[in-house]
PDB file of C-alpha atoms and ligand atoms in Angstrom:
ATOM      1  CA  MET A   1      94.338  65.994 108.752  1.00 53.00           C
ATOM      2  CA  ALA A   2      91.214  68.096 108.901  1.00 64.00           C
ATOM      3  CA  MET A   3      91.720  71.803 109.275  1.00 74.00           C
ATOM      4  CA  GLU A   4      89.347  74.189 110.985  1.00 88.00           C
ATOM      5  CA  TYR A   5      88.569  77.278 108.988  1.00 95.00           C
ATOM      6  CA  SER A   6      86.335  80.061 110.232  1.00 96.00           C
ATOM      7  CA  GLU A   7      83.174  80.865 108.346  1.00 97.00           C
ATOM      8  CA  LYS A   8      84.719  84.113 107.197  1.00 97.00           C
ATOM      9  CA  VAL A   9      87.682  82.320 105.670  1.00 97.00           C
ATOM     10  CA  MET A  10      85.367  79.946 103.841  1.00 97.00           C
ATOM     11  CA  GLU A  11      83.213  82.843 102.658  1.00 97.00           C
ATOM     12  CA  HIS A  12      86.157  84.829 101.284  1.00 98.00           C
ATOM     13  CA  PHE A  13      87.646  81.718  99.728  1.00 97.00           C
ATOM     14  CA  ALA A  14      84.378  80.800  98.007  1.00 97.00           C
ATOM     15  CA  HIS A  15      83.539  84.361  96.944  1.00 98.00           C
ATOM     16  CA  PRO A  16      86.726  86.401  96.998  1.00 98.00           C
ATOM     17  CA  HIS A  17      86.382  90.173  96.670  1.00 98.00           C
ATOM     18  CA  ASN A  18      88.468  92.326  94.314  1.00 98.00           C
ATOM     19  CA  VAL A  19      89.829  89.523  92.149  1.00 98.00           C
ATOM     20  CA  GLY A  20      91.409  90.543  88.867  1.00 98.00           C
ATOM     21  CA  VAL A  21      93.797  92.919  87.222  1.00 98.00           C
ATOM     22  CA  ILE A  22      93.861  96.732  87.067  1.00 98.00           C
ATOM     23  CA  GLU A  23      95.259  97.572  83.655  1.00 98.00           C
ATOM     24  CA  ASP A  24      96.240 101.128  84.563  1.00 97.00           C
ATOM     25  CA  ALA A  25      97.433 100.354  88.069  1.00 98.00           C
ATOM     26  CA  ASN A  26     100.119 102.669  89.401  1.00 97.00           C
ATOM     27  CA  GLY A  27     101.389 100.211  91.978  1.00 97.00           C
ATOM     28  CA  VAL A  28     101.875  96.504  91.357  1.00 97.00           C
ATOM     29  CA  GLY A  29     103.471  94.078  93.735  1.00 96.00           C
ATOM     30  CA  GLU A  30     104.182  90.401  93.481  1.00 96.00           C
ATOM     31  CA  VAL A  31     105.347  88.201  96.283  1.00 95.00           C
ATOM     32  CA  GLY A  32     105.803  84.495  96.656  1.00 94.00           C
ATOM     33  CA  ASN A  33     106.448  81.977  99.329  1.00 90.00           C
ATOM     34  CA  ALA A  34     109.373  79.773  98.398  1.00 88.00           C
ATOM     35  CA  LYS A  35     108.228  76.934 100.625  1.00 88.00           C
ATOM     36  CA  CYS A  36     104.702  76.432  99.386  1.00 90.00           C
ATOM     37  CA  GLY A  37     105.213  77.985  95.957  1.00 92.00           C
ATOM     38  CA  ASP A  38     102.204  80.264  96.246  1.00 93.00           C
ATOM     39  CA  ILE A  39     102.229  83.593  94.446  1.00 95.00           C
ATOM     40  CA  MET A  40     100.214  86.743  95.075  1.00 96.00           C
ATOM     41  CA  ARG A  41      99.980  89.772  92.815  1.00 97.00           C
ATOM     42  CA  MET A  42      98.430  93.018  93.999  1.00 98.00           C
ATOM     43  CA  TYR A  43      97.328  95.965  91.842  1.00 98.00           C
ATOM     44  CA  LEU A  44      96.684  99.421  93.250  1.00 98.00           C
ATOM     45  CA  LYS A  45      95.123 102.449  91.630  1.00 98.00           C
ATOM     46  CA  ILE A  46      96.082 105.399  93.767  1.00 98.00           C
ATOM     47  CA  ASN A  47      94.673 108.829  92.958  1.00 97.00           C
ATOM     48  CA  ASP A  48      96.388 112.217  93.165  1.00 96.00           C
ATOM     49  CA  ASP A  49      95.261 112.626  96.762  1.00 96.00           C
ATOM     50  CA  GLY A  50      97.044 109.415  97.736  1.00 96.00           C
ATOM     51  CA  ILE A  51      93.825 107.464  98.190  1.00 98.00           C
ATOM     52  CA  ILE A  52      93.606 103.846  97.052  1.00 98.00           C
ATOM     53  CA  GLU A  53      90.711 104.149  94.649  1.00 98.00           C
ATOM     54  CA  ASP A  54      90.814 100.583  93.488  1.00 98.00           C
ATOM     55  CA  VAL A  55      92.642  97.425  94.377  1.00 98.00           C
ATOM     56  CA  LYS A  56      92.623  93.994  92.805  1.00 98.00           C
ATOM     57  CA  PHE A  57      94.560  90.816  93.305  1.00 98.00           C
ATOM     58  CA  GLN A  58      95.461  87.552  91.687  1.00 97.00           C
ATOM     59  CA  THR A  59      96.494  84.738  93.958  1.00 95.00           C
ATOM     60  CA  PHE A  60      97.837  81.448  92.770  1.00 95.00           C
ATOM     61  CA  GLY A  61      97.718  79.709  96.062  1.00 92.00           C
ATOM     62  CA  CYS A  62      95.896  78.002  98.858  1.00 94.00           C
ATOM     63  CA  ALA A  63      92.475  78.798 100.296  1.00 95.00           C
ATOM     64  CA  SER A  64      93.971  80.885 103.097  1.00 96.00           C
ATOM     65  CA  ALA A  65      96.067  82.880 100.658  1.00 96.00           C
ATOM     66  CA  ILE A  66      92.956  83.675  98.626  1.00 97.00           C
ATOM     67  CA  ALA A  67      90.877  84.532 101.703  1.00 97.00           C
ATOM     68  CA  THR A  68      93.591  86.745 103.170  1.00 97.00           C
ATOM     69  CA  SER A  69      94.132  88.596  99.891  1.00 97.00           C
ATOM     70  CA  SER A  70      90.400  89.124  99.583  1.00 98.00           C
ATOM     71  CA  ILE A  71      89.979  90.637 103.026  1.00 98.00           C
ATOM     72  CA  ALA A  72      93.235  92.586 102.816  1.00 98.00           C
ATOM     73  CA  THR A  73      92.016  94.310  99.646  1.00 98.00           C
ATOM     74  CA  ASP A  74      88.717  95.131 101.373  1.00 98.00           C
ATOM     75  CA  MET A  75      90.634  96.619 104.281  1.00 98.00           C
ATOM     76  CA  ILE A  76      92.739  99.009 102.197  1.00 98.00           C
ATOM     77  CA  LYS A  77      90.232 100.051  99.543  1.00 98.00           C
ATOM     78  CA  GLY A  78      89.328 103.728  99.829  1.00 98.00           C
ATOM     79  CA  LYS A  79      92.084 104.306 102.374  1.00 97.00           C
ATOM     80  CA  PRO A  80      95.113 106.592 102.176  1.00 97.00           C
ATOM     81  CA  VAL A  81      98.143 104.768 100.885  1.00 96.00           C
ATOM     82  CA  GLU A  82     100.026 105.347 104.162  1.00 93.00           C
ATOM     83  CA  GLU A  83      97.324 103.454 105.961  1.00 95.00           C
ATOM     84  CA  ALA A  84      97.791 100.443 103.695  1.00 95.00           C
ATOM     85  CA  LEU A  85     101.357 100.309 104.915  1.00 93.00           C
ATOM     86  CA  THR A  86     100.186  99.817 108.456  1.00 94.00           C
ATOM     87  CA  LEU A  87      98.143  96.749 107.550  1.00 96.00           C
ATOM     88  CA  THR A  88      99.528  93.780 109.410  1.00 95.00           C
ATOM     89  CA  ASN A  89      98.986  90.105 108.833  1.00 95.00           C
ATOM     90  CA  LYS A  90      97.685  90.007 112.405  1.00 96.00           C
ATOM     91  CA  ALA A  91      94.904  92.437 111.541  1.00 97.00           C
ATOM     92  CA  VAL A  92      94.093  90.361 108.471  1.00 97.00           C
ATOM     93  CA  VAL A  93      93.905  87.169 110.527  1.00 97.00           C
ATOM     94  CA  GLU A  94      91.707  88.884 113.114  1.00 97.00           C
ATOM     95  CA  ALA A  95      89.372  90.156 110.425  1.00 98.00           C
ATOM     96  CA  LEU A  96      88.984  86.573 109.230  1.00 97.00           C
ATOM     97  CA  ASP A  97      88.221  85.363 112.769  1.00 97.00           C
ATOM     98  CA  GLY A  98      91.465  83.457 112.852  1.00 97.00           C
ATOM     99  CA  LEU A  99      93.472  81.054 110.757  1.00 96.00           C
ATOM    100  CA  PRO A 100      94.926  77.655 111.625  1.00 95.00           C
ATOM    101  CA  ALA A 101      98.472  78.096 112.955  1.00 93.00           C
ATOM    102  CA  VAL A 102     100.050  76.362 109.967  1.00 93.00           C
ATOM    103  CA  LYS A 103      98.321  78.873 107.703  1.00 94.00           C
ATOM    104  CA  ILE A 104      99.546  82.071 109.301  1.00 94.00           C
ATOM    105  CA  HIS A 105     102.287  82.403 106.689  1.00 93.00           C
ATOM    106  CA  CYS A 106      99.576  82.815 104.043  1.00 94.00           C
ATOM    107  CA  SER A 107      98.425  86.013 105.757  1.00 95.00           C
ATOM    108  CA  VAL A 108     102.009  87.247 105.820  1.00 94.00           C
ATOM    109  CA  LEU A 109     101.979  86.900 102.053  1.00 94.00           C
ATOM    110  CA  ALA A 110      98.920  89.183 101.849  1.00 95.00           C
ATOM    111  CA  GLU A 111     100.591  91.842 103.964  1.00 95.00           C
ATOM    112  CA  GLN A 112     103.753  91.628 101.907  1.00 95.00           C
ATOM    113  CA  ALA A 113     101.840  91.850  98.624  1.00 96.00           C
ATOM    114  CA  VAL A 114     100.149  95.082  99.735  1.00 96.00           C
ATOM    115  CA  LYS A 115     103.472  96.531 100.854  1.00 94.00           C
ATOM    116  CA  ALA A 116     105.214  95.468  97.665  1.00 95.00           C
ATOM    117  CA  ALA A 117     102.517  97.206  95.596  1.00 96.00           C
ATOM    118  CA  VAL A 118     102.838 100.376  97.670  1.00 95.00           C
ATOM    119  CA  ALA A 119     106.620 100.199  97.347  1.00 94.00           C
ATOM    120  CA  ASP A 120     106.203 100.008  93.570  1.00 95.00           C
ATOM    121  CA  TYR A 121     103.900 103.045  93.646  1.00 96.00           C
ATOM    122  CA  TYR A 122     106.467 105.014  95.653  1.00 94.00           C
ATOM    123  CA  LYS A 123     109.217 103.935  93.294  1.00 92.00           C
ATOM    124  CA  ARG A 124     107.256 105.114  90.277  1.00 95.00           C
ATOM    125  CA  LYS A 125     106.676 108.457  91.985  1.00 92.00           C
ATOM    126  CA  GLY A 126     110.298 108.732  93.016  1.00 91.00           C
ATOM    127  CA  ILE A 127     109.434 108.750  96.703  1.00 86.00           C
ATOM    128  CA  PRO A 128     112.052 106.997  98.854  1.00 82.00           C
ATOM    129  CA  TYR A 129     110.664 103.975 100.627  1.00 74.00           C
ATOM    130  CA  ALA A 130     112.545 101.259 102.434  1.00 63.00           C
ATOM    131  CA  GLY A 131     111.005  97.848 102.680  1.00 57.00           C
ATOM    132  CA  PRO A 132     109.475  95.420 103.074  1.00 53.00           C
ATOM    133  CA  CYS A 133     112.574  93.335 103.478  1.00 52.00           C
ATOM    134  CA  ASP A 134     112.906  89.580 103.730  1.00 48.00           C
ATOM    135  CA  ASP A 135     114.069  89.582 107.313  1.00 49.00           C
ATOM    136  CA  CYS A 136     110.917  91.207 108.571  1.00 50.00           C
ATOM    137  CA  ASP A 137     107.965  89.223 109.726  1.00 46.00           C
ATOM    138  CA  GLY A 138     105.578  92.059 109.051  1.00 45.00           C
ATOM    139  CA  GLY A 139     104.649  95.343 110.589  1.00 43.00           C
ATOM    140  CA  CYS A 140     108.036  96.935 110.230  1.00 44.00           C
ATOM    141  CA  CYS A 141     109.832  98.616 107.344  1.00 44.00           C
ATOM    142  CA  VAL A 142     107.015 101.086 107.009  1.00 42.00           C
ATOM    143  CA  HIS A 143     108.854 104.344 106.650  1.00 39.00           C
ATOM    144  CA  ASP A 144     112.406 103.703 107.680  1.00 40.00           C
ATOM    145  CA  HIS A 145     114.868 101.060 108.636  1.00 39.00           C
ATOM    146  CA  ASP A 146     115.522 101.891 112.232  1.00 42.00           C
ATOM    147  CA  HIS A 147     115.006  98.312 113.368  1.00 40.00           C
ATOM    148  CA  GLY A 148     118.525  97.293 112.576  1.00 42.00           C
ATOM    149  CA  HIS A 149     118.543  95.690 109.149  1.00 41.00           C
ATOM    150  CA  GLU A 150     121.190  96.654 106.683  1.00 41.00           C
ATOM    151  CA  GLU A 151     119.918  98.116 103.447  1.00 41.00           C
ATOM    152  CA  ASP A 152     120.900  96.211 100.318  1.00 40.00           C
TER     153      ASP A 152
HETATM  154 FE1  LIG B 201     101.275  78.983 100.780  1.00 78.53          FE
HETATM  155 FE2  LIG B 201      99.018  79.364 101.929  1.00 78.53          FE
HETATM  156  S1  LIG B 201     100.064  77.487 101.774  1.00 78.53           S
HETATM  157  S2  LIG B 201     100.216  80.818 100.977  1.00 78.53           S
END
């Protein structure tokens, strides 16, 4: 079955931005999708002012996973860390001019990877942070858990 990808998806898949590892990252997140087996690792270098100075990713996954990680890293680079937490998979999909419906979950992985890396940064700094949690389909769990999930 042929799948329609936007030009932007193809461009980011062919020439992904911010690929690699940050050795002295102060926030690292790894997420995976159990169904497709794809894995995404996100590295953040956040300075003392809370600005994401550098971001890199490694994605072992499909074309959409690579394209969404690429654009997601572009979208948070140079931004305050709090802003990275507001990145949604929807915004990522829009920035790529859309994704085929069966590939939306790949963009969710990108959002979760960013949030997992930020969560790791907060943990290292001893700042309380709740989320992301498995029950959420993105966009929530930013600063609190007032949407009804029980904390583990
Ligand atoms: Fe698994 Fe795309 S098919 S992330």
